[in-house]
Every structure is written in C-alpha cells, then in structure tokens.
CSV table of C-alpha atoms in Angstrom, one decimal:
chain,number,residue,atom,x,y,z
A,1382,MET,CA,37.4,1.3,-10.3
A,1383,PRO,CA,37.3,-2.5,-9.8
A,1384,ARG,CA,39.8,-4.4,-11.9
A,1385,TRP,CA,37.7,-7.4,-12.9
A,1386,ARG,CA,38.9,-10.9,-13.3
A,1387,PHE,CA,36.8,-13.7,-14.8
A,1388,VAL,CA,36.8,-17.3,-13.6
A,1389,GLU,CA,35.4,-20.2,-15.6
A,1390,HIS,CA,33.1,-22.6,-13.9
A,1391,ASN,CA,32.4,-26.3,-14.7
A,1392,ASN,CA,29.4,-25.3,-16.8
A,1393,ASN,CA,31.7,-23.2,-19.0
A,1394,SER,CA,30.1,-20.0,-17.8
A,1395,THR,CA,32.3,-17.2,-16.5
A,1396,ALA,CA,31.7,-14.8,-13.6
A,1397,ALA,CA,33.5,-11.6,-12.6
A,1398,VAL,CA,35.4,-11.6,-9.3
A,1399,ALA,CA,37.0,-8.8,-7.4
A,1400,SER,CA,40.0,-8.6,-5.1
A,1401,ILE,CA,40.1,-7.2,-1.6
A,1402,GLU,CA,42.0,-4.3,-3.1
A,1403,ASP,CA,39.0,-3.6,-5.3
A,1404,VAL,CA,36.8,-3.6,-2.2
A,1405,ALA,CA,39.2,-1.2,-0.4
A,1406,GLU,CA,39.2,1.1,-3.4
A,1407,CYS,CA,35.4,1.3,-3.7
A,1408,THR,CA,35.2,1.8,0.1
A,1409,ALA,CA,37.7,4.7,-0.1
A,1410,ARG,CA,35.7,6.3,-2.9
A,1411,ALA,CA,32.4,5.9,-1.0
A,1412,ASP,CA,33.9,7.2,2.2
A,1413,ALA,CA,35.3,10.3,0.4
A,1414,GLN,CA,31.7,11.2,-0.5
A,1415,VAL,CA,30.4,10.3,2.9
A,1416,ARG,CA,33.0,12.5,4.4
A,1417,ALA,CA,32.0,15.4,2.2
A,1418,VAL,CA,28.4,15.0,3.2
A,1419,LEU,CA,29.2,15.0,6.9
A,1420,ARG,CA,31.5,18.1,6.6
A,1421,GLY,CA,28.5,19.9,5.0
A,1422,VAL,CA,26.5,19.1,8.1
A,1423,MET,CA,29.1,19.5,10.8
A,1424,ALA,CA,31.0,22.7,11.5
A,1425,GLN,CA,34.1,20.9,12.8
A,1426,ARG,CA,36.2,18.4,11.0
A,1427,ARG,CA,36.8,16.5,14.2
A,1428,SER,CA,33.0,15.9,14.5
A,1429,ALA,CA,32.7,14.8,10.9
A,1430,SER,CA,35.6,12.4,11.4
A,1431,ALA,CA,33.9,10.9,14.4
A,1432,ALA,CA,30.7,10.6,12.5
A,1433,LEU,CA,32.5,8.8,9.6
A,1434,ASP,CA,34.0,6.4,12.2
A,1435,TYR,CA,30.5,5.9,13.6
A,1436,VAL,CA,29.0,5.1,10.2
A,1437,ALA,CA,31.9,2.8,9.3
A,1438,ALA,CA,31.7,0.9,12.6
A,1439,LEU,CA,28.0,0.1,12.2
A,1440,ALA,CA,28.5,-3.5,11.0
A,1441,PRO,CA,27.4,-7.1,11.8
A,1442,GLY,CA,28.9,-8.3,15.1
A,1443,VAL,CA,29.2,-4.8,16.5
A,1444,LYS,CA,26.5,-3.7,19.0
A,1445,ALA,CA,25.4,-0.2,18.1
A,1446,ASN,CA,26.1,1.4,21.4
A,1447,CYS,CA,28.8,4.0,21.8
A,1448,TRP,CA,31.2,1.7,23.7
A,1449,SER,CA,31.2,-1.0,21.1
A,1450,LEU,CA,31.3,1.4,18.2
A,1451,ALA,CA,34.2,3.3,19.7
A,1452,GLU,CA,36.2,0.1,20.3
A,1453,SER,CA,35.4,-1.1,16.8
A,1454,ALA,CA,36.5,2.3,15.4
A,1455,GLY,CA,39.8,2.2,17.2
A,1456,HIS,CA,39.1,5.0,19.6
A,1457,GLU,CA,40.8,5.0,23.0
A,1458,GLY,CA,37.6,5.8,24.8
A,1459,GLN,CA,33.9,6.1,24.2
A,1460,GLY,CA,33.6,9.9,24.7
A,1461,ARG,CA,33.7,11.0,21.1
A,1462,MET,CA,30.9,8.6,20.1
A,1463,GLN,CA,28.8,9.7,23.0
A,1464,GLY,CA,29.5,13.3,22.1
A,1465,LEU,CA,28.4,12.7,18.6
A,1466,LEU,CA,24.9,11.6,19.7
A,1467,GLY,CA,24.8,14.2,22.6
A,1468,SER,CA,26.9,17.3,23.1
A,1469,TYR,CA,28.3,17.9,19.6
A,1470,ARG,CA,26.6,20.7,17.8
A,1471,TRP,CA,25.1,19.5,14.5
A,1472,ASP,CA,21.7,19.2,12.9
A,1473,TRP,CA,20.5,15.7,12.2
A,1474,MET,CA,17.7,17.1,10.0
A,1475,GLY,CA,20.5,18.5,7.7
A,1476,LEU,CA,21.9,15.0,7.3
A,1477,ARG,CA,18.4,13.6,6.7
A,1478,ASP,CA,17.8,16.2,4.0
A,1479,ARG,CA,20.9,14.9,2.1
A,1480,LEU,CA,19.8,11.2,2.0
A,1481,PRO,CA,17.5,11.5,-1.1
A,1482,ALA,CA,20.4,12.9,-3.3
A,1483,LEU,CA,22.7,10.1,-2.1
A,1484,ALA,CA,20.0,7.5,-2.8
A,1485,LEU,CA,19.5,8.9,-6.3
A,1486,ALA,CA,23.3,8.8,-7.0
A,1487,TRP,CA,24.0,5.4,-5.4
A,1488,ILE,CA,20.9,3.3,-6.2
A,1489,PRO,CA,20.5,3.1,-10.0
A,1490,ASP,CA,17.3,2.3,-11.7
A,1491,GLU,CA,16.8,-0.1,-14.6
A,1492,PRO,CA,15.8,1.7,-17.8
A,1493,GLN,CA,13.6,-1.2,-18.8
A,1494,ASP,CA,11.8,-1.5,-15.5
A,1495,LEU,CA,8.1,-1.6,-15.8
A,1496,VAL,CA,7.2,0.6,-12.8
A,1497,GLY,CA,10.3,2.6,-12.2
A,1498,PRO,CA,11.6,3.9,-8.9
A,1499,GLY,CA,9.2,4.5,-6.0
A,1500,ILE,CA,8.7,5.2,-2.3
A,1501,ALA,CA,7.6,2.5,0.2
A,1502,ILE,CA,6.2,3.9,3.5
A,1503,ASP,CA,6.0,1.9,6.7
A,1504,GLU,CA,7.0,2.0,10.4
A,1505,THR,CA,9.0,-0.1,12.7
A,1506,ALA,CA,9.8,-0.1,16.4
A,1507,GLN,CA,12.7,-0.1,18.9
A,1508,LEU,CA,11.7,-2.2,21.9
A,1509,LYS,CA,12.5,-0.6,25.2
A,1510,LYS,CA,12.3,-1.7,28.9
A,1511,GLY,CA,12.1,1.7,30.7
A,1512,ASP,CA,10.1,4.8,30.3
A,1513,ALA,CA,12.8,7.5,30.1
A,1514,THR,CA,13.7,7.2,26.4
A,1515,ALA,CA,12.1,10.0,24.3
A,1516,CYS,CA,8.7,9.0,22.8
A,1517,VAL,CA,8.7,5.5,24.4
A,1518,ALA,CA,5.2,4.2,25.2
A,1519,PRO,CA,3.1,1.1,25.1
A,1520,GLN,CA,1.9,0.9,21.5
A,1521,HIS,CA,1.5,-1.5,18.6
A,1522,ALA,CA,4.9,-2.8,17.3
A,1523,GLY,CA,4.8,-4.1,13.8
A,1524,CYS,CA,7.9,-6.1,14.4
A,1525,THR,CA,6.2,-8.3,16.9
A,1526,GLY,CA,2.5,-7.8,16.0
A,1527,THR,CA,1.6,-7.0,19.6
A,1528,VAL,CA,1.5,-4.0,22.0
A,1529,GLU,CA,5.0,-3.3,23.3
A,1530,ASN,CA,6.8,-0.7,25.2
A,1531,CYS,CA,8.7,0.9,22.3
A,1532,VAL,CA,9.7,3.9,20.2
A,1533,THR,CA,8.0,3.9,16.8
A,1534,THR,CA,9.6,5.5,13.7
A,1535,VAL,CA,8.0,6.1,10.3
A,1536,PHE,CA,10.2,5.6,7.4
A,1537,CYS,CA,10.2,6.2,3.6
A,1538,ALA,CA,12.4,3.9,1.6
A,1539,TYR,CA,13.5,4.6,-1.9
A,1540,VAL,CA,13.0,1.5,-4.0
A,1541,THR,CA,14.3,0.6,-7.4
A,1542,ALA,CA,14.9,-2.7,-9.2
A,1543,ASN,CA,18.5,-2.5,-8.0
A,1544,GLY,CA,18.0,-1.9,-4.3
A,1545,GLN,CA,16.4,0.0,-1.5
A,1546,ALA,CA,17.3,2.2,1.5
A,1547,TRP,CA,15.9,4.7,3.9
A,1548,VAL,CA,15.7,8.3,2.6
A,1549,ASP,CA,13.5,9.9,5.2
A,1550,PHE,CA,12.1,9.3,8.7
A,1551,ASP,CA,10.3,10.8,11.7
A,1552,VAL,CA,10.0,9.5,15.2
A,1553,TYR,CA,6.4,9.2,16.2
A,1554,LEU,CA,5.4,11.4,19.2
A,1555,PRO,CA,2.7,9.6,21.2
A,1556,GLN,CA,-0.1,11.7,22.7
A,1557,ARG,CA,1.0,11.1,26.3
A,1558,TRP,CA,4.4,12.7,25.5
A,1559,ALA,CA,2.8,15.6,23.4
A,1560,GLN,CA,0.8,16.6,26.5
A,1561,ASP,CA,3.6,16.3,29.1
A,1562,LEU,CA,5.8,19.4,28.7
A,1563,PRO,CA,8.1,18.7,31.8
A,1564,ARG,CA,8.7,15.1,30.6
A,1565,ARG,CA,9.4,16.4,27.0
A,1566,ARG,CA,12.0,18.8,28.3
A,1567,VAL,CA,13.9,16.2,30.2
A,1568,ALA,CA,14.0,14.0,27.1
A,1569,GLY,CA,15.1,17.0,24.9
A,1570,ILE,CA,11.9,17.0,22.7
A,1571,PRO,CA,11.6,20.5,21.2
A,1572,ASP,CA,8.8,22.6,22.7
A,1573,ASP,CA,7.4,23.4,19.2
A,1574,LEU,CA,7.1,19.8,18.1
A,1575,GLN,CA,3.4,19.1,17.8
A,1576,PHE,CA,1.6,15.7,17.8
A,1577,SER,CA,1.1,14.3,14.3
A,1578,THR,CA,-0.6,11.1,13.2
A,1579,LYS,CA,1.5,8.5,11.4
A,1580,PRO,CA,-0.2,9.3,8.0
A,1581,GLN,CA,0.6,13.0,8.6
A,1582,LEU,CA,4.2,12.2,9.2
A,1583,ALA,CA,4.2,10.2,5.9
A,1584,MET,CA,2.7,13.2,4.1
A,1585,ASP,CA,5.4,15.5,5.5
A,1586,GLN,CA,8.0,13.0,4.2
A,1587,LEU,CA,6.4,12.9,0.8
A,1588,ASP,CA,6.5,16.7,0.6
A,1589,ARG,CA,10.2,16.7,1.5
A,1590,LEU,CA,11.1,14.0,-1.0
A,1591,VAL,CA,9.2,15.6,-3.8
A,1592,ALA,CA,10.8,18.9,-3.1
A,1593,ALA,CA,14.2,17.2,-3.0
A,1594,GLY,CA,13.6,16.1,-6.6
A,1595,LEU,CA,13.6,12.3,-6.0
A,1596,PRO,CA,12.3,10.8,-9.3
A,1597,ALA,CA,9.7,8.5,-7.7
A,1598,ARG,CA,6.8,7.4,-9.9
A,1599,TRP,CA,4.7,5.5,-7.3
A,1600,ALA,CA,4.1,5.1,-3.5
A,1601,ALA,CA,3.1,2.0,-1.6
A,1602,PHE,CA,1.9,1.7,2.0
A,1603,ASP,CA,0.2,-0.7,4.3
A,1604,GLU,CA,-3.2,-0.5,6.1
A,1605,VAL,CA,-2.2,2.1,8.8
A,1606,TYR,CA,-1.5,4.6,5.9
A,1607,GLY,CA,-3.8,3.2,3.2
A,1608,ARG,CA,-7.0,4.1,5.1
A,1609,SER,CA,-6.0,7.8,5.0
A,1610,GLU,CA,-7.8,9.5,2.2
A,1611,GLN,CA,-5.6,12.6,2.8
A,1612,LEU,CA,-2.4,10.6,2.2
A,1613,ARG,CA,-3.8,9.1,-0.9
A,1614,LYS,CA,-4.8,12.5,-2.3
A,1615,LYS,CA,-1.4,13.9,-1.4
A,1616,THR,CA,0.2,11.1,-3.3
A,1617,ALA,CA,-2.0,11.6,-6.3
A,1618,LYS,CA,-1.5,15.4,-6.3
A,1619,ALA,CA,2.3,14.7,-6.4
A,1620,GLY,CA,1.7,12.7,-9.6
A,1621,LEU,CA,2.6,9.4,-8.0
A,1622,ALA,CA,0.6,6.2,-8.6
A,1623,TYR,CA,-0.3,4.5,-5.3
A,1624,VAL,CA,-1.0,1.0,-4.1
A,1625,ALA,CA,-2.5,1.2,-0.6
A,1626,ILE,CA,-3.6,-1.7,1.6
A,1627,ILE,CA,-7.0,-1.1,3.1
A,1628,PRO,CA,-9.0,-2.9,5.8
A,1629,CYS,CA,-11.5,-5.5,4.7
A,1630,ASP,CA,-14.4,-3.3,5.9
A,1631,TYR,CA,-13.3,-0.2,4.0
A,1632,GLN,CA,-16.2,1.3,2.0
A,1633,VAL,CA,-15.5,1.3,-1.7
A,1634,THR,CA,-17.8,2.6,-4.5
A,1635,VAL,CA,-17.4,0.2,-7.4
A,1636,ALA,CA,-18.0,1.1,-11.1
A,1637,SER,CA,-21.7,0.2,-10.9
A,1638,GLY,CA,-22.2,3.0,-8.3
A,1639,THR,CA,-22.8,0.6,-5.4
A,1640,THR,CA,-20.9,1.3,-2.2
A,1641,ILE,CA,-19.8,-2.0,-0.6
A,1642,ARG,CA,-17.2,-3.2,1.9
A,1643,ALA,CA,-14.0,-4.2,0.2
A,1644,ASP,CA,-14.4,-7.9,1.2
A,1645,GLN,CA,-17.9,-8.0,-0.5
A,1646,ALA,CA,-16.2,-7.6,-3.8
A,1647,VAL,CA,-14.7,-11.1,-3.4
A,1648,ALA,CA,-18.0,-12.8,-4.4
A,1649,GLU,CA,-17.9,-11.6,-8.0
A,1650,ALA,CA,-14.1,-11.4,-8.4
A,1651,VAL,CA,-12.4,-13.4,-11.1
A,1652,PHE,CA,-8.9,-14.4,-10.0
A,1653,GLU,CA,-5.7,-14.9,-12.0
A,1654,ARG,CA,-2.6,-16.5,-10.7
A,1655,ARG,CA,0.3,-14.0,-10.9
A,1656,SER,CA,3.7,-13.3,-9.3
A,1657,CYS,CA,4.3,-9.9,-7.7
A,1658,GLY,CA,8.0,-10.4,-7.9
A,1659,ASN,CA,10.8,-12.7,-6.8
A,1660,GLY,CA,11.5,-13.3,-3.1
A,1661,SER,CA,14.3,-15.2,-1.4
A,1662,LYS,CA,12.6,-18.5,-2.2
A,1663,GLY,CA,11.5,-17.7,-5.8
A,1664,PRO,CA,8.5,-16.1,-7.5
A,1665,ARG,CA,5.8,-14.9,-5.0
A,1666,TYR,CA,2.6,-16.3,-6.6
A,1667,SER,CA,-0.8,-15.4,-5.4
A,1668,ASP,CA,-4.3,-15.2,-6.9
A,1669,TRP,CA,-5.3,-11.7,-7.9
A,1670,ALA,CA,-8.5,-9.9,-9.0
A,1671,MET,CA,-9.2,-6.3,-9.9
A,1672,THR,CA,-12.3,-4.1,-10.3
A,1673,ALA,CA,-12.8,-0.5,-11.1
A,1674,THR,CA,-14.2,2.2,-8.7
A,1675,THR,CA,-16.1,5.3,-9.6
A,1676,THR,CA,-12.9,7.4,-9.2
A,1677,ARG,CA,-11.1,7.8,-12.5
A,1678,GLY,CA,-7.9,5.8,-12.5
A,1679,GLN,CA,-8.7,4.0,-9.2
A,1680,TYR,CA,-9.2,0.3,-8.7
A,1681,LEU,CA,-9.8,-2.2,-6.0
A,1682,LEU,CA,-7.1,-5.0,-6.2
A,1683,ILE,CA,-7.6,-8.2,-4.3
A,1684,ARG,CA,-4.9,-10.7,-3.4
A,1685,ARG,CA,-5.8,-14.3,-2.3
A,1686,LEU,CA,-3.1,-16.5,-0.8
A,1687,ILE,CA,-2.6,-19.9,-2.5
A,1688,SER,CA,-1.7,-21.7,0.7
A,1689,ARG,CA,-4.7,-20.1,2.6
A,1690,PRO,CA,-7.6,-19.5,0.1
A,1691,ASP,CA,-9.6,-17.8,2.9
A,1692,SER,CA,-6.9,-15.1,3.4
A,1693,TYR,CA,-7.4,-11.9,1.4
A,1694,THR,CA,-5.5,-8.6,1.2
A,1695,PHE,CA,-7.3,-5.6,-0.3
A,1696,TYR,CA,-5.5,-2.7,-2.1
A,1697,LEU,CA,-6.9,0.6,-3.3
A,1698,CYS,CA,-4.8,1.5,-6.4
A,1699,TRP,CA,-4.6,4.6,-8.6
A,1700,ALA,CA,-2.5,5.6,-11.6
A,1701,PRO,CA,-2.2,9.1,-13.1
A,1702,PRO,CA,-3.7,9.9,-16.5
A,1703,GLY,CA,-1.5,8.6,-19.3
A,1704,ARG,CA,-0.1,5.7,-17.3
A,1705,ARG,CA,-1.2,2.2,-18.1
A,1706,ALA,CA,-3.3,1.2,-15.1
A,1707,THR,CA,-3.2,-2.5,-15.7
A,1708,MET,CA,-3.4,-5.3,-13.1
A,1709,THR,CA,0.2,-6.2,-13.9
A,1710,TYR,CA,1.3,-2.7,-13.1
A,1711,PHE,CA,-0.4,-2.5,-9.7
A,1712,ILE,CA,0.7,-6.1,-8.8
A,1713,THR,CA,4.3,-5.2,-9.5
A,1714,ILE,CA,4.0,-2.1,-7.2
A,1715,ALA,CA,2.4,-4.1,-4.5
A,1716,GLY,CA,5.4,-6.4,-4.6
A,1717,ARG,CA,7.7,-3.4,-4.4
A,1718,ARG,CA,6.3,-2.5,-0.9
A,1719,TRP,CA,8.0,-5.4,0.7
A,1720,PRO,CA,11.6,-4.0,0.3
A,1721,VAL,CA,10.8,-1.5,3.0
A,1722,GLU,CA,10.6,-4.5,5.3
A,1723,GLU,CA,14.1,-5.5,4.0
A,1724,THR,CA,15.4,-2.1,5.0
A,1725,PHE,CA,14.1,-2.7,8.5
A,1726,LYS,CA,15.8,-6.1,8.7
A,1727,THR,CA,19.0,-4.7,7.4
A,1728,GLY,CA,18.9,-1.7,9.6
A,1729,LYS,CA,18.4,-3.9,12.7
A,1730,ASP,CA,20.4,-7.0,11.9
A,1731,VAL,CA,23.3,-5.4,10.0
A,1732,PHE,CA,23.6,-1.8,11.3
A,1733,GLY,CA,22.1,-2.3,14.8
A,1734,TRP,CA,19.6,0.5,14.4
A,1735,ASP,CA,17.5,-0.8,17.3
A,1736,GLN,CA,20.4,-1.4,19.6
A,1737,THR,CA,21.2,2.2,20.4
A,1738,GLN,CA,21.2,3.3,24.1
A,1739,ALA,CA,20.4,6.9,23.2
A,1740,ARG,CA,17.6,8.2,25.3
A,1741,THR,CA,17.2,11.8,24.2
A,1742,TRP,CA,15.2,13.0,21.2
A,1743,ASN,CA,18.4,14.3,19.5
A,1744,GLY,CA,20.4,11.2,20.3
A,1745,THR,CA,17.7,8.9,18.8
A,1746,CYS,CA,17.3,10.9,15.6
A,1747,ARG,CA,21.0,11.4,15.2
A,1748,HIS,CA,21.6,7.6,15.5
A,1749,THR,CA,18.8,6.9,12.9
A,1750,ALA,CA,20.2,9.4,10.4
A,1751,LEU,CA,23.7,7.9,10.8
A,1752,ALA,CA,22.3,4.4,10.4
A,1753,ALA,CA,20.4,5.5,7.2
A,1754,LEU,CA,23.7,6.9,5.9
A,1755,ALA,CA,25.4,3.6,6.7
A,1756,GLN,CA,22.8,1.7,4.6
A,1757,LEU,CA,23.5,4.0,1.7
A,1758,ARG,CA,27.2,3.7,2.1
A,1759,ALA,CA,27.0,-0.1,1.9
A,1760,LEU,CA,24.9,0.2,-1.2
A,1761,ALA,CA,27.4,2.6,-2.8
A,1762,ILE,CA,30.3,0.2,-2.1
A,1763,ARG,CA,28.4,-2.8,-3.5
A,1764,ASN,CA,27.1,-1.0,-6.6
A,1765,ALA,CA,30.5,0.5,-7.3
A,1766,LEU,CA,32.1,-3.0,-6.9
A,1767,THR,CA,29.6,-4.5,-9.4
A,1768,ALA,CA,30.1,-1.5,-11.7
A,1769,SER,CA,26.4,-0.5,-11.4
A,1770,ILE,CA,27.6,3.0,-10.5
A,1771,ALA,CA,30.8,5.0,-10.9
A,1772,LEU,CA,32.1,6.8,-7.8
A,1773,PRO,CA,34.6,9.7,-8.2
A,1774,ALA,CA,38.2,8.9,-7.5
A,1775,ALA,CA,39.3,9.6,-3.9
A,1776,SER,CA,42.9,10.5,-4.6
A,1777,GLN,CA,42.5,13.8,-2.8
A,1778,HIS,CA,41.8,11.9,0.4
A,1779,PRO,CA,43.7,9.0,1.9
A,1780,PRO,CA,41.7,5.8,2.4
A,1781,HIS,CA,39.5,6.1,5.5
A,1782,THR,CA,41.1,4.9,8.7
A,1783,THR,CA,39.9,5.5,12.2
A,1784,SER,CA,40.8,8.9,13.6
A,1785,THR,CA,42.8,7.2,16.4
A,1786,ALA,CA,44.1,4.1,14.5
A,1787,THR,CA,44.3,0.9,16.4
A,1788,GLY,CA,47.8,0.1,17.3
A,1789,ASP,CA,49.2,3.7,17.0
A,1790,ARG,CA,49.8,3.7,20.8
A,1791,PRO,CA,52.9,1.7,21.8
A,1792,ALA,CA,52.1,-1.4,23.8
A,1793,SER,CA,53.7,-1.4,27.3
A,1794,ASP,CA,54.0,-4.3,29.7
A,1795,ALA,CA,51.3,-2.6,31.8
A,1796,ASP,CA,48.9,-2.6,28.8
A,1797,LEU,CA,49.2,-6.4,28.7
A,1798,GLN,CA,48.3,-7.0,32.3
A,1799,ILE,CA,44.8,-8.4,33.2
A,1800,PRO,CA,43.6,-7.5,36.8
A,1801,LEU,CA,42.1,-10.5,38.5
A,1802,GLY,CA,40.8,-8.9,41.7
A,1803,ASP,CA,37.4,-7.3,42.4
A,1804,ALA,CA,36.5,-3.7,43.0
A,1805,PRO,CA,35.3,-2.4,46.4
A,1806,VAL,CA,31.7,-1.5,47.2
A,1807,PRO,CA,30.6,1.4,49.5
A,1808,ALA,CA,30.1,0.7,53.2
A,1809,ARG,CA,27.4,3.4,53.5
A,1810,GLY,CA,25.1,5.5,51.4
A,1811,GLY,CA,26.5,8.6,49.8
A,1812,GLN,CA,30.1,7.5,50.1
A,1813,PRO,CA,32.1,9.0,47.1
A,1814,CYS,CA,33.3,6.6,44.5
A,1815,PRO,CA,37.1,6.4,44.4
A,1816,PRO,CA,38.4,8.1,41.2
A,1817,ASP,CA,40.9,5.3,40.7
A,1818,ILE,CA,38.5,2.4,41.4
A,1819,THR,CA,39.9,-0.9,40.3
A,1820,PRO,CA,38.1,-3.1,37.7
A,1821,ILE,CA,35.3,-5.4,38.7
A,1822,LYS,CA,35.8,-9.2,38.9
A,1823,LEU,CA,36.1,-10.9,35.5
A,1824,SER,CA,32.7,-11.8,34.2
A,1825,ILE,CA,32.0,-14.9,32.1
A,1826,ALA,CA,31.5,-12.7,29.0
A,1827,GLU,CA,34.8,-10.9,29.6
A,1828,THR,CA,36.6,-14.2,30.2
A,1829,ALA,CA,35.3,-15.5,26.8
A,1830,ARG,CA,36.6,-12.3,25.1
A,1831,LEU,CA,40.0,-12.8,26.7
A,1832,ALA,CA,40.2,-16.5,25.7
A,1833,THR,CA,39.5,-15.5,22.1
A,1834,LEU,CA,42.2,-12.8,22.2
A,1835,ALA,CA,44.7,-15.3,23.7
A,1836,VAL,CA,44.1,-17.8,20.8
A,1837,ARG,CA,44.4,-15.1,18.2
A,1838,TYR,CA,47.6,-13.7,19.7
A,1839,THR,CA,49.4,-17.0,20.3
A,1840,THR,CA,48.6,-18.1,16.7
A,1841,GLY,CA,49.9,-14.9,15.3
A,1842,LEU,CA,46.5,-13.6,14.0
A,1843,ILE,CA,46.8,-10.3,15.9
A,1844,THR,CA,49.8,-8.2,16.8
A,1845,ARG,CA,51.1,-7.2,20.3
A,1846,ALA,CA,49.8,-3.7,19.7
A,1847,ARG,CA,46.3,-5.0,18.8
A,1848,LEU,CA,46.3,-7.2,21.8
A,1849,ALA,CA,47.2,-4.2,24.0
A,1850,PHE,CA,44.4,-2.2,22.5
A,1851,ALA,CA,41.9,-4.9,23.2
A,1852,LEU,CA,43.1,-5.4,26.8
A,1853,ARG,CA,42.8,-1.6,27.5
A,1854,TRP,CA,39.2,-1.8,26.4
A,1855,SER,CA,38.7,-4.8,28.6
A,1856,ARG,CA,39.9,-2.9,31.6
A,1857,ARG,CA,37.9,0.2,30.6
A,1858,ARG,CA,34.7,-1.9,30.5
A,1859,ARG,CA,35.4,-3.5,33.9
A,1860,ARG,CA,36.2,-0.1,35.6
A,1861,HIS,CA,33.0,1.3,34.2
A,1862,GLN,CA,31.1,-1.7,35.6
A,1863,ALA,CA,32.8,-1.1,39.0
A,1864,THR,CA,31.8,2.5,39.0
A,1865,ALA,CA,28.2,1.7,38.0
A,1866,ARG,CA,28.0,-1.0,40.8
A,1867,TRP,CA,29.3,1.5,43.4
A,1868,HIS,CA,26.6,4.0,42.6
A,1869,HIS,CA,23.9,1.3,42.5
A,1870,TYR,CA,25.0,0.1,46.0
A,1871,SER,CA,25.2,3.7,47.3
A,1872,ALA,CA,21.7,4.5,46.1
A,1873,ARG,CA,20.3,1.3,47.6
A,1874,LEU,CA,22.1,1.9,51.0
A,1875,THR,CA,20.9,5.5,51.1
A,1876,ALA,CA,17.3,4.4,50.4
A,1877,VAL,CA,17.5,1.9,53.3
A,1878,THR,CA,19.6,3.6,56.0
A,1879,GLY,CA,19.9,7.2,54.7
A,1880,PRO,CA,23.2,9.0,54.0
A,1881,GLY,CA,26.2,7.8,56.0
C-alpha cells in the first residue's frame, strides 16, 4: 500500500504525500478487483478486457463516445468499444447488481457519524437532439429546470461521511414509448418492460439495495419522490428513516389533529439557525423549524433561507422506533441528500455519462453501468491512497495496461504522413462509396490537434511511436468523416433527382 512521506509546512504542521508509484500501485489493486467483477459478468476475457479499458478511459478531457474512448485506451480502432455497448453478449443488470457490494467495500463509513450511511434518490437527464434514442422525449430536465428533449434516469446514490457514488439506476420509460411497440423494438427496448412512475422505479431500487445487504440507515429524496406515500411507506417498512421534500400545498395532519397545507405551518413555527453540513464554501446555514404530525415518529421540517427569508422548503421526516428523532438528526440527513447532485456532476463532468452516443436501450444502460463502475473505481483508488481502505494486493495480475498498448505497433514512414487533399463526393444518388476513400480535408479542429502533437513531438514529450499512433487516429477520423459525407450527399441527391 502507499509508502507515505511527510512534509513539514511553515506552520510546523506535517502532511502525508504520496508518489506517482503509490498511485500506480493503488490503481493496479483497484483494477484487479474491477477486472474480477467484469469477468463475473462477461463470459469472454476479451470482452472483460475491453470493458476495463472503457472504464479506465472514462476521464476528464476524454469525450465518452466510442471513438474517443478507443483512442484514449490505445485501441487501433473503435470497433471493440462499439461492440461492448452493442453486439457483445453481456448483461448490464448483472453489473448493476454488483455495484452495492463494491460501494460497501470501497466507501467506508465513519464509526462516530451521527446518521450513518444512507441512500439519496434523485434523477438527472441526458439532453438529446433527435428522437431515435431509446426513451427520449420532451420532459422536465432537472439539470436545466425546464422541459427538454432528453432521456431521464433515476439513480440511487450510496452516501457516507467519506463519499458517495451511484449504486443503482433505471432509465425512465415515458408513456409515449411504452405504448409504441414498433418504435420500442427498433430501439431495442424489451417487450416485457412496462411503464413505471419514477417513484415506482425508486421503490424497485430500494428493494434491490435492501436485498443486496447495503447497510443504509436512511433515505432522502426530493419533491418528485417525497409526495409519494407509497415510497415513504416502503422506506419505513425497510427500517430506514426518511427525509422527503414535499410541495408547499401538501396536506399534513399536525399533532393537534388539524389538517393543513405544509406552508400554513410557517405561521406558528419557531426557527433556529442551524447548519445542515459543510459545502464547498463552508457551513450551509439556514433557519429551521420542526413540528410533530399525528403519525408516530413523523415530523414536518421547515427550512427558511437566510438570504431569501420568503423562500421555504418543506420536508416530511420519519425515524424508526428507538432512533432519536431530533431536529439535528433530520437536518443532517437533509444535508446528505445533496451529495447525489455531486454524483451527477461527477458523472457528467468527469466521466462523461451524458456524452454517450448510444441510442439503443442496451447501449444506454451498459454505458451507465460502466460509468457507475468508473465512479466507484476512482473512489477505491482515492480511498486506498489515503489509507481509508485496504485493497488486496494485485501481484497475481500485471498492472492494467490497454489491451492494445499504445506504441506496440512499429512506426513506419507511412504512419507519419498527413494527407492534405480532400475526399471525393458522389456525382449521383445511390453511387457506392469507394472502399478506399481518402480522408476529408483538414478541419480546424484536426489542425489544432496536429499542431499540439507537433509541439509535443519536437520538444521530446512524446515518442515517434506515440506520434504515429495519434496520426493513425487522425486519418481514421478523417476517413470516417469522408464516408459519412459521401452517404449524406448520396441521400440528398437521391431525394432530389432519384437514383442515378
């Protein structure tokens, strides 16, 4: 495990530092476990190797499409990444079922933590432009706050004082897709998949996580889910405390026996200034008040923003018998719901979850499962590096390298050539595309890539073999663009003049 060094700062304090060798060792140990998980899901080692390459390639600065991931992974083509999301035979639900155990092993809990580990439930969207992607439809997108053409996915995040990550998910099937069997079949949506509301998807996920033995003690969810009495009862039946955001007009029966709107409780509320936890800019203080309802163990919690005293958030809270149902307890859980938003930001900004070009049901779900695994892998590496967890030694496996390592192929003079011409276009509709079509004219984006490569090569930052690898990918991109342009031209000519 990491061989710590300590450095002394000007204030006489010391801090542990790690070397790049420590990072490599922790990465190798984490990858050995990821590899074992993938081999349990995939029948062929080649498929598991491609999946590990996919997970490792999901990183900042790499677009999460098969072309960019294949180039980052060192593959000499995009086919294996596309096959992983498409034609390879493996069950993404099998991988999803393994996420809770990995989270339990890799995200430790603090023994002295007030509320313990829990589950935060929320949804987020992938914005789309067309209508061919499975489950895409105009619907409310929480990431923008407006109606967007998007695919919505419901997530459960496992949250402890030491971190958070996705442990379950379901893609939401809109009604228009549920009722259109031909369209479903084109997108690969299983015939037996029925429409479920988002709260129902959340309940299904809770069932799976409880059955998996995840030691959660609470659940937190926003208004979409908080208004569902069924979800709240399901959570309580599982022995989990809950803190659920409810709309201001939600009917609540307070301890006096009077049924009122939630916002009517503000008039008699007595507020206290409390922090619900630390954010990126410090403690998150608000004014809070709580009143009991007629349901044993259930309370109405009210939050008032300090900066906007007329802005209120209402929570319906419950704690199992024997647990101290204090305002501090519920406020702390309310603050723990926010980390699910952090998993969305990490999933999109770091691992490119919303950048996939997959259109089928299987492709979308496979990418999501692999992105969730990438989140957990990063947490395992960080927590092993900081000695929060101990990962088994990976001596039985070599450190992970890409299955087709960059630079293994010798660099020829032809590899270093950059075509400067432009590819042909069809003269008539229906004309076959030449199998050896030349690359398209250099675009500005490709020129910028080449300029960066030139500087790195001439200053000795990359080898001749690495330069050749990058230039092969440059030609591959340009030939693909030339082929796509040919077919677009041919389709347009056929529509206007008919087949030649």
